[in-house]
mmCIF file of N, CA and C in Angstrom:
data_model
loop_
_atom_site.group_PDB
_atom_site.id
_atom_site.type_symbol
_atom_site.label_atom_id
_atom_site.label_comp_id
_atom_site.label_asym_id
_atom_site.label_seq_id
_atom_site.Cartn_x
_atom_site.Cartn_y
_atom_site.Cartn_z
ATOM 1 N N UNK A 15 18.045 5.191 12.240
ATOM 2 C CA UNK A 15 16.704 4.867 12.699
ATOM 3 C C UNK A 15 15.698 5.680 11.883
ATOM 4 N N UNK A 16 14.626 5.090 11.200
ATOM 5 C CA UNK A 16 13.713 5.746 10.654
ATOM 6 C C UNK A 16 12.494 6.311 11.617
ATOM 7 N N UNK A 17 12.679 7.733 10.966
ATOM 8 C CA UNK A 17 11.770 8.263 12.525
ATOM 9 C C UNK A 17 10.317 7.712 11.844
ATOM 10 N N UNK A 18 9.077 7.969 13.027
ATOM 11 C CA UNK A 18 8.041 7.452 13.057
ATOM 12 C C UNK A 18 7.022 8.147 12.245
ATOM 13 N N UNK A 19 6.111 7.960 11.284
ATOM 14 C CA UNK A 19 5.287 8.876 10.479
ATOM 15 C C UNK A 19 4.417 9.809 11.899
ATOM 16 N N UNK A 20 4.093 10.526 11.053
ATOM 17 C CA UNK A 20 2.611 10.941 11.982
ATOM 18 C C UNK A 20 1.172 10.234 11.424
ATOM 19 N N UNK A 21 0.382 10.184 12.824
ATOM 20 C CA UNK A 21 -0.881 9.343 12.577
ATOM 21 C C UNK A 21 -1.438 10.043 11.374
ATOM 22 N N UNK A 22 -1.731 8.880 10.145
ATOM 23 C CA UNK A 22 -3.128 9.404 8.980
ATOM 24 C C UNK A 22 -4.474 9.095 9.543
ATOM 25 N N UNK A 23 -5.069 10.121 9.665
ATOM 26 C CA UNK A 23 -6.353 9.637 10.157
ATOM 27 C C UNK A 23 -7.081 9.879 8.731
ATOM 28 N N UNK A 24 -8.209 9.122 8.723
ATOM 29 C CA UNK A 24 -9.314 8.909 7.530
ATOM 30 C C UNK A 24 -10.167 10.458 7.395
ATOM 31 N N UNK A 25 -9.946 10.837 6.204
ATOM 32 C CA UNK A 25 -11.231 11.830 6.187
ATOM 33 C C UNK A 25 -12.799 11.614 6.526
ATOM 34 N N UNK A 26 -13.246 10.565 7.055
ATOM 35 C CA UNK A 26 -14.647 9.984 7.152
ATOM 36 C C UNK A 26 -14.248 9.436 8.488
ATOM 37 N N UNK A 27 -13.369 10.119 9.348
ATOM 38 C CA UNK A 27 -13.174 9.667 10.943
ATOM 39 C C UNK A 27 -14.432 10.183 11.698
ATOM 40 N N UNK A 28 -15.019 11.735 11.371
ATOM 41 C CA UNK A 28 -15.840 12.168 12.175
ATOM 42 C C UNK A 28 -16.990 11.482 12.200
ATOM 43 N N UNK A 29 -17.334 10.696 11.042
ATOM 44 C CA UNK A 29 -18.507 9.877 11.214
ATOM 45 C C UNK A 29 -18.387 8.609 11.706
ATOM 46 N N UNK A 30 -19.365 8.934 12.895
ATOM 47 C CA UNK A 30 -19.603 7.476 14.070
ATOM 48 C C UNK A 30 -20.006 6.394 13.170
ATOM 49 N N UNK A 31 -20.936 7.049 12.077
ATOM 50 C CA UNK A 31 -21.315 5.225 11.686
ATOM 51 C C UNK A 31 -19.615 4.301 10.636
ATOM 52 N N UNK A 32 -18.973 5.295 10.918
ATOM 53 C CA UNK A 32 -17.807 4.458 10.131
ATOM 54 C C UNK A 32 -17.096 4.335 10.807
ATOM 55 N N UNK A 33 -17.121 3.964 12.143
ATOM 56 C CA UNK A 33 -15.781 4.085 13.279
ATOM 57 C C UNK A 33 -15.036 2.440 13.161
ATOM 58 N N UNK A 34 -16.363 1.683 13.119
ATOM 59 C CA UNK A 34 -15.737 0.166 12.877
ATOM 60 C C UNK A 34 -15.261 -0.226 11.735
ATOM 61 N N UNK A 35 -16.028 0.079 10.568
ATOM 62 C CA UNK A 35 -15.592 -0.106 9.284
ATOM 63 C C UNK A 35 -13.811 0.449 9.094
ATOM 64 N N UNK A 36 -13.670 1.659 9.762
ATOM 65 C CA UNK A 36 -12.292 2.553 9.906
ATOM 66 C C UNK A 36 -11.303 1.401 10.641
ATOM 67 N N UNK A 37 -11.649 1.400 11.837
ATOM 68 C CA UNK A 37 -10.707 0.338 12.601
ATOM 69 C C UNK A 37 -10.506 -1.133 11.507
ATOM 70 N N UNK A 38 -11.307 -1.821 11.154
ATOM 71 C CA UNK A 38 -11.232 -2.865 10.299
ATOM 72 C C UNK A 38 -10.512 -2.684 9.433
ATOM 73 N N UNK A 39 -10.589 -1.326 8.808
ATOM 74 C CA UNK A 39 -10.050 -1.051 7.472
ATOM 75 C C UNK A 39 -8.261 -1.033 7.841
ATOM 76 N N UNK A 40 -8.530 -0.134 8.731
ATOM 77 C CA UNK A 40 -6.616 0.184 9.155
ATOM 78 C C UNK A 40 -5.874 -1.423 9.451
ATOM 79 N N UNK A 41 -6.582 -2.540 10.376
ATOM 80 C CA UNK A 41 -6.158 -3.546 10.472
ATOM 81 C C UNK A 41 -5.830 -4.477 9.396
ATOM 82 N N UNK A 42 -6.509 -3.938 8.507
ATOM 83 C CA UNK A 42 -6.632 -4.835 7.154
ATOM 84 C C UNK A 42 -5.246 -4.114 6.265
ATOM 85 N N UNK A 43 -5.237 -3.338 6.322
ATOM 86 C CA UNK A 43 -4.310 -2.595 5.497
ATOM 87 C C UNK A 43 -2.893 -2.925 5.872
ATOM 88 N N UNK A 44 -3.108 -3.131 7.573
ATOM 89 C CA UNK A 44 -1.327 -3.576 8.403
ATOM 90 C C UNK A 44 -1.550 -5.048 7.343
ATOM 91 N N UNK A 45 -2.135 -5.812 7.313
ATOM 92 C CA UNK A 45 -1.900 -7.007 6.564
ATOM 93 C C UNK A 45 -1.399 -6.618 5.376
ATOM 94 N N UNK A 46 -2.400 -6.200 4.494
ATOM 95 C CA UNK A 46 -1.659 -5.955 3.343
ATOM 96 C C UNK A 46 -0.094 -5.394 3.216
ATOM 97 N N UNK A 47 0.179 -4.350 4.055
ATOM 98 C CA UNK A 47 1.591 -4.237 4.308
ATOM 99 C C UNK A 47 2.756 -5.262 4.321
ATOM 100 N N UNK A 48 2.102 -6.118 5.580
ATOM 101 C CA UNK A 48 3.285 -7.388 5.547
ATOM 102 C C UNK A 48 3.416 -8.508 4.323
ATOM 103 N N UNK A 49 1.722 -8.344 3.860
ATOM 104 C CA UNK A 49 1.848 -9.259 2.718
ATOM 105 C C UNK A 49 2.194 -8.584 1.418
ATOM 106 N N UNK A 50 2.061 -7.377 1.068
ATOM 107 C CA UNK A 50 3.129 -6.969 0.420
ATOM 108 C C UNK A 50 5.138 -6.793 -0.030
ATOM 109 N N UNK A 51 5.248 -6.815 1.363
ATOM 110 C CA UNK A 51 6.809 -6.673 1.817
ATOM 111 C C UNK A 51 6.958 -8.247 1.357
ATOM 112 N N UNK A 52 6.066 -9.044 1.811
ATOM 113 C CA UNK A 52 6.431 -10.616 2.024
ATOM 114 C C UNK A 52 6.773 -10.831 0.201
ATOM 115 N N UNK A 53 5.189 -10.185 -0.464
ATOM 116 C CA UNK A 53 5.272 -10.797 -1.813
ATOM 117 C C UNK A 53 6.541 -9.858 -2.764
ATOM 118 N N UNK A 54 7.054 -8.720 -2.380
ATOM 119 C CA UNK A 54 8.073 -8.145 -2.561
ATOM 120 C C UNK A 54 9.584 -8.841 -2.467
ATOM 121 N N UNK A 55 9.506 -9.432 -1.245
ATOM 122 C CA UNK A 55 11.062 -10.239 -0.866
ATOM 123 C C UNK A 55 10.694 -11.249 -1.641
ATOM 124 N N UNK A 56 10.106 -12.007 -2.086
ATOM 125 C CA UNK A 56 10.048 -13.427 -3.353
ATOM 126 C C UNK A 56 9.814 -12.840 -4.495
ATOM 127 N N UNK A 57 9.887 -11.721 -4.935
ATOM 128 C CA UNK A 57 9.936 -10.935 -6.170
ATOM 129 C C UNK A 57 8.718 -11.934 -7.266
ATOM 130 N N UNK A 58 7.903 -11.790 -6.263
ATOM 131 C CA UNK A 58 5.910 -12.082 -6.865
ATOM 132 C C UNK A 58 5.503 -10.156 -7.135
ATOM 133 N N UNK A 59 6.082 -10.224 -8.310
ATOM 134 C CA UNK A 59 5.598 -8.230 -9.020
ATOM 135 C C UNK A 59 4.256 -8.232 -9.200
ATOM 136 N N UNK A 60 3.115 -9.842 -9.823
ATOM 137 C CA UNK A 60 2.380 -9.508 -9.822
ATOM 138 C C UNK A 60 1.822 -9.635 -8.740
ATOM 139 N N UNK A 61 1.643 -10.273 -7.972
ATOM 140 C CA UNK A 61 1.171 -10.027 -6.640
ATOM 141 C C UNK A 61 1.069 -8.875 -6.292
ATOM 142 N N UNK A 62 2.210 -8.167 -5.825
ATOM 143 C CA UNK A 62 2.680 -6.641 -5.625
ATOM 144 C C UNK A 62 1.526 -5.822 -6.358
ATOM 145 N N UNK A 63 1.728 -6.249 -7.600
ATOM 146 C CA UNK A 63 0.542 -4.898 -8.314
ATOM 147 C C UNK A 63 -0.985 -5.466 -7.729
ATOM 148 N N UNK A 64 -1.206 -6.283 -7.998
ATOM 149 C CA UNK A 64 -2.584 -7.163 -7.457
ATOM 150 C C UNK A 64 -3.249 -6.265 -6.375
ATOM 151 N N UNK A 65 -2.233 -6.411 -4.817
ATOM 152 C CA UNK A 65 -2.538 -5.637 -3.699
ATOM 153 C C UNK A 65 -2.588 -4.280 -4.152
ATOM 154 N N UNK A 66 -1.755 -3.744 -4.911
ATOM 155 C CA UNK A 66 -1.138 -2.551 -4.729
ATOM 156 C C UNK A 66 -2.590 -1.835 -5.840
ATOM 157 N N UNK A 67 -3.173 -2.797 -6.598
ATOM 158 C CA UNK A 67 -4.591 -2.085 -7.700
ATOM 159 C C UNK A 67 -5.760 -2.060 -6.807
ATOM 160 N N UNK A 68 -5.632 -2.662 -5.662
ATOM 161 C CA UNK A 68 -6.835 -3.585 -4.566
ATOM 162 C C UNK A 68 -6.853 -1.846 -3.445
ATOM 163 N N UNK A 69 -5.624 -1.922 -2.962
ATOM 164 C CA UNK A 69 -5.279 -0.517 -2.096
ATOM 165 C C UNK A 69 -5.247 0.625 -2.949
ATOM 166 N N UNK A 70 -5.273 1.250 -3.857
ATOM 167 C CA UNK A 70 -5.840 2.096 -4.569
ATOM 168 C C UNK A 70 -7.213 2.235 -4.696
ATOM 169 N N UNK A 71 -7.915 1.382 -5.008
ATOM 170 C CA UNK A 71 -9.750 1.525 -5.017
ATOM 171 C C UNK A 71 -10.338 0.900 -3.851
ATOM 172 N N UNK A 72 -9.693 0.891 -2.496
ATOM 173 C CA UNK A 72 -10.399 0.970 -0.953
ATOM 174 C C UNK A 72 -9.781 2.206 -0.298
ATOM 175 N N UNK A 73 -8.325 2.885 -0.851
ATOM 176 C CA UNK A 73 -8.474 3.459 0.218
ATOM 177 C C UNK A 73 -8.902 5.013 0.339
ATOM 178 N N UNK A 74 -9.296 5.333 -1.158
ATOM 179 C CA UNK A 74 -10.804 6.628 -1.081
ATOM 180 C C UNK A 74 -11.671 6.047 -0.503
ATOM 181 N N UNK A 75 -11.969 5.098 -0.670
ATOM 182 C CA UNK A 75 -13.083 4.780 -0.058
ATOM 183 C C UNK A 75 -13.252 4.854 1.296
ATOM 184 N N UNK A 76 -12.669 4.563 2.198
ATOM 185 C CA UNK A 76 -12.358 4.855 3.555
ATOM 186 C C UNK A 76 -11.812 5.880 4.034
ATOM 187 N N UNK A 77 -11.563 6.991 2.706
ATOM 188 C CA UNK A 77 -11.223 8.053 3.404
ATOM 189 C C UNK A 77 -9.638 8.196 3.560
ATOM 190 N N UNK A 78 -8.974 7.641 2.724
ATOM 191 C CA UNK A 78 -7.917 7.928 2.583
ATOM 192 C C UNK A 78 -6.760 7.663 1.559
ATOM 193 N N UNK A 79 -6.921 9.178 0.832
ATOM 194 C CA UNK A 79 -6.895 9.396 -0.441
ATOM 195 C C UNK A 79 -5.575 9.155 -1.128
ATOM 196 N N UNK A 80 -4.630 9.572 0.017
ATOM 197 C CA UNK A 80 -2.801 8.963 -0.152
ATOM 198 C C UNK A 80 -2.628 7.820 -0.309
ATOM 199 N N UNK A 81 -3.468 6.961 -0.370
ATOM 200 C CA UNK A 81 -3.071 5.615 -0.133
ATOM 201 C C UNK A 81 -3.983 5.585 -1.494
ATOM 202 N N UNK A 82 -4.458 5.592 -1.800
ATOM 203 C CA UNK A 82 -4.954 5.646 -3.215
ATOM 204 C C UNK A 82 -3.866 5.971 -3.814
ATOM 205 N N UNK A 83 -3.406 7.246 -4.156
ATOM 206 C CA UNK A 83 -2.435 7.992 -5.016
ATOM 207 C C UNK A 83 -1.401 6.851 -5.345
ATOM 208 N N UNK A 84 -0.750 6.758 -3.340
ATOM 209 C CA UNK A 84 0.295 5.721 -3.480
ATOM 210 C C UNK A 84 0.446 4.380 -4.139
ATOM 211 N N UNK A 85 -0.944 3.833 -3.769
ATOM 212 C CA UNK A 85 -1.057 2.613 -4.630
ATOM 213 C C UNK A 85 -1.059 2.282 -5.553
ATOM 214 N N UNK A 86 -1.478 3.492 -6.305
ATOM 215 C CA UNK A 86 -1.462 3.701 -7.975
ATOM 216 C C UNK A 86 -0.383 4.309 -8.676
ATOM 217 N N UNK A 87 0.993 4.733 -7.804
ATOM 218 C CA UNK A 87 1.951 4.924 -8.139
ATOM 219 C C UNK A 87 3.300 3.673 -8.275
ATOM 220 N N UNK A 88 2.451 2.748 -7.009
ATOM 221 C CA UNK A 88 3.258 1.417 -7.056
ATOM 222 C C UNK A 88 2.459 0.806 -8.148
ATOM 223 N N UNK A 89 1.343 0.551 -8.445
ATOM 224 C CA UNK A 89 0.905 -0.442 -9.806
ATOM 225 C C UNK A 89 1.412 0.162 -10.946
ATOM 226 N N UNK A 90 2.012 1.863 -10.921
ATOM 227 C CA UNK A 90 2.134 2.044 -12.226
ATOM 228 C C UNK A 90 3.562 1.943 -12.723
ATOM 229 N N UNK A 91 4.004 2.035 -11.211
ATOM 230 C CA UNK A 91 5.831 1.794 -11.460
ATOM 231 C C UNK A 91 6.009 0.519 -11.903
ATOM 232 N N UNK A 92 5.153 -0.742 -11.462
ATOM 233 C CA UNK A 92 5.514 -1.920 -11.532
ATOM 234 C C UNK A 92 5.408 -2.436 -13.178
ATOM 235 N N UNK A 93 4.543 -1.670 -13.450
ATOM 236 C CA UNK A 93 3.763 -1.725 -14.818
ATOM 237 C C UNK A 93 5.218 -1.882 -15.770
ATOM 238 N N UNK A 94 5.371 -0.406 -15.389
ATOM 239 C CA UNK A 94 6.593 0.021 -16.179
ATOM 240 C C UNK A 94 8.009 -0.211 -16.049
ATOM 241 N N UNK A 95 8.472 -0.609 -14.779
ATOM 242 C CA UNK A 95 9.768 -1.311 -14.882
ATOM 243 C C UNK A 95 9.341 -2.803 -13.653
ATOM 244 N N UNK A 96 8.838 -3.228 -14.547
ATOM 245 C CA UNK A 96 8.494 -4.990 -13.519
ATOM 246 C C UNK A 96 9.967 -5.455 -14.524
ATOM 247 N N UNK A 97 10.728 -6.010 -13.510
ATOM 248 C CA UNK A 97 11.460 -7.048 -13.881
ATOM 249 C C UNK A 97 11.344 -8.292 -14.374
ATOM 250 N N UNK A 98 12.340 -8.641 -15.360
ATOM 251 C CA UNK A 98 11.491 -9.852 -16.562
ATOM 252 C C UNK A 98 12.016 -10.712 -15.392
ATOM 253 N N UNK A 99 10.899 -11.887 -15.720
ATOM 254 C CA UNK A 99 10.826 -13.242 -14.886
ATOM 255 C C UNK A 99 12.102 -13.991 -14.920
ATOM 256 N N UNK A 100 12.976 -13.992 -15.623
ATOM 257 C CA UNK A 100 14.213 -14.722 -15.606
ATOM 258 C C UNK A 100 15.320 -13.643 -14.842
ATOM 259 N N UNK A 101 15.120 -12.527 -14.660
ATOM 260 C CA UNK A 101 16.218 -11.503 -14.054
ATOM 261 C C UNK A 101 16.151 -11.355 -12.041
ATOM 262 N N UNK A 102 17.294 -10.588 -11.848
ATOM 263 C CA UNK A 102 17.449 -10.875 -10.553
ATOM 264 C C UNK A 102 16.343 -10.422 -9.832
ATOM 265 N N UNK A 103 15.882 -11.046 -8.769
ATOM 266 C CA UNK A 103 14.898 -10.718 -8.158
ATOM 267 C C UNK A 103 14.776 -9.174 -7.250
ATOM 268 N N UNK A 104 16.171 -8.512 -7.423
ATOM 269 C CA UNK A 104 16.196 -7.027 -7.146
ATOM 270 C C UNK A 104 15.363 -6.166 -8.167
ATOM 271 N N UNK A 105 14.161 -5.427 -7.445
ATOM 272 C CA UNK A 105 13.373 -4.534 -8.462
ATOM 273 C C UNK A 105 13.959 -3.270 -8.735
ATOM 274 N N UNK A 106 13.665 -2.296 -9.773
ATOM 275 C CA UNK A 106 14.113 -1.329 -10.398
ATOM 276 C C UNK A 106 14.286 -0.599 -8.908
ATOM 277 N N UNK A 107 15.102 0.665 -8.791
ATOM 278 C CA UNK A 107 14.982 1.184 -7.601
ATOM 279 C C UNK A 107 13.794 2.506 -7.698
ATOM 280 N N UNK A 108 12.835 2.392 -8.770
ATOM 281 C CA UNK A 108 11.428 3.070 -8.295
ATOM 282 C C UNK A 108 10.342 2.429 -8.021
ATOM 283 N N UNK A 109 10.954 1.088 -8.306
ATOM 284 C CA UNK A 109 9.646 0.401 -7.441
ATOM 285 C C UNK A 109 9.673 0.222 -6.048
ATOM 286 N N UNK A 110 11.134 0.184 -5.891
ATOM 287 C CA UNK A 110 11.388 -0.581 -4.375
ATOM 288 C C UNK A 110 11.026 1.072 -3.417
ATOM 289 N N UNK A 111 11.155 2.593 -4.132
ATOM 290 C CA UNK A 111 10.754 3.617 -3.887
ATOM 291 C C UNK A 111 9.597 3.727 -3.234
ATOM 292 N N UNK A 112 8.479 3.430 -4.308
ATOM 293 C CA UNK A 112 7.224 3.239 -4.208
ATOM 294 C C UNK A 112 6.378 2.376 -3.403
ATOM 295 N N UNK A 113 7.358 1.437 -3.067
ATOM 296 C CA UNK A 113 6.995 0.100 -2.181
ATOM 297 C C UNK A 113 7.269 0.788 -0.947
ATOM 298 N N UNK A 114 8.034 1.455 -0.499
ATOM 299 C CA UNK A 114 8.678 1.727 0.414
ATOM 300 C C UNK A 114 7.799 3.052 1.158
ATOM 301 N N UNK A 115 7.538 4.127 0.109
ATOM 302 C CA UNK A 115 6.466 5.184 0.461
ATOM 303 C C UNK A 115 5.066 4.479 0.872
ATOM 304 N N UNK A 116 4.379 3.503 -0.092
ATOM 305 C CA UNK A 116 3.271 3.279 -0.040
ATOM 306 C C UNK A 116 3.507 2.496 1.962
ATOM 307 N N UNK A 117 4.201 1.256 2.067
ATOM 308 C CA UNK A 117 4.154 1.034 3.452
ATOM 309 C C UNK A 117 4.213 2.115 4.495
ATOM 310 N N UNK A 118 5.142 2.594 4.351
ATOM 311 C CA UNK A 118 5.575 3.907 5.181
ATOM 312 C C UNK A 118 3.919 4.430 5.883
ATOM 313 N N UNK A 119 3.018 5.041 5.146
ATOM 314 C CA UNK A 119 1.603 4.695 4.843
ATOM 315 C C UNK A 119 0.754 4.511 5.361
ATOM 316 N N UNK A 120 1.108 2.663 4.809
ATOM 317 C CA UNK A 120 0.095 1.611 5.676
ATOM 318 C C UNK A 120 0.298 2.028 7.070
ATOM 319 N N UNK A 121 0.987 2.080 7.363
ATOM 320 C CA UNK A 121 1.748 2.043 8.923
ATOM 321 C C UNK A 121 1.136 2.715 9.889
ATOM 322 N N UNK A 122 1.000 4.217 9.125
ATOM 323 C CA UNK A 122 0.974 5.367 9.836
ATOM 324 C C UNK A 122 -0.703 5.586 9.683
ATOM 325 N N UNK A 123 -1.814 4.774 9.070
ATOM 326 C CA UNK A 123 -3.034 4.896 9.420
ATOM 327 C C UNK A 123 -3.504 4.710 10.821
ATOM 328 N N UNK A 124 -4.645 5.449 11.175
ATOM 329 C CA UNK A 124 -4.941 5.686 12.657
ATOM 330 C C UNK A 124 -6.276 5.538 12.595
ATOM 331 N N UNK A 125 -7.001 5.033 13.704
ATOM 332 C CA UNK A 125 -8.285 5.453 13.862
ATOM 333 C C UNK A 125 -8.213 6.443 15.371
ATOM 334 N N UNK A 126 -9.023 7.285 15.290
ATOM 335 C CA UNK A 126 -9.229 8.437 16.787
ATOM 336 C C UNK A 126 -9.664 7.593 18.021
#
């Protein structure tokens, strides 16, 4: 059983005028999660990087800077070992790494 992250809360939680923008943001991000995993299991890499360049430059922005890092560790893994289009749809095992940290992640964002 994979134990449960602890809540990420946003560095820009204490500010009231971003409380909705925060909640929106975290809901938006559970999407991207599933639609990541989704575009992951049909081995769509660019897709994968697509989201994964998209969640890198929102999630400083909202205050949460790991998810930046992470995202830009999955676009850069993908970069570098994307599997050629005719090969098995199993990705290198640092992408599936990176895929795997970055959700981990999504997951564990919180609003207060």
């Amino acid at each position: 059983m994979t134990p449960t992250p602890a809540p990420l809360y946003s560095s820009l939680h204490a500010d009231p005028s971003m409380a909705v923008l925060l909640r929106a943001y975290i809901v938006d991000a559970a999407a991207h999660a599933v639609a990541l995993r989704a575009d992951a299991d049909a081995a769509h890499w660019e897709l994968v990087r697509r989201r994964a360049h998209q969640l890198k430059g929102s999630g400083g922005s909202y205050g949460f800077p790991l998810v930046s890092q992470q995202a830009q560790a999955l676009e850069q893994t993908i970069l570098t070992h994307q599997p050629a289009p005719q090969s098995a749809p199993q990705p290198a095992p640092q992408i599936q790494s990176a895929l795997t940290t970055l959700l981990i992640t999504l997951h564990s964002l919180a609003a207060p």
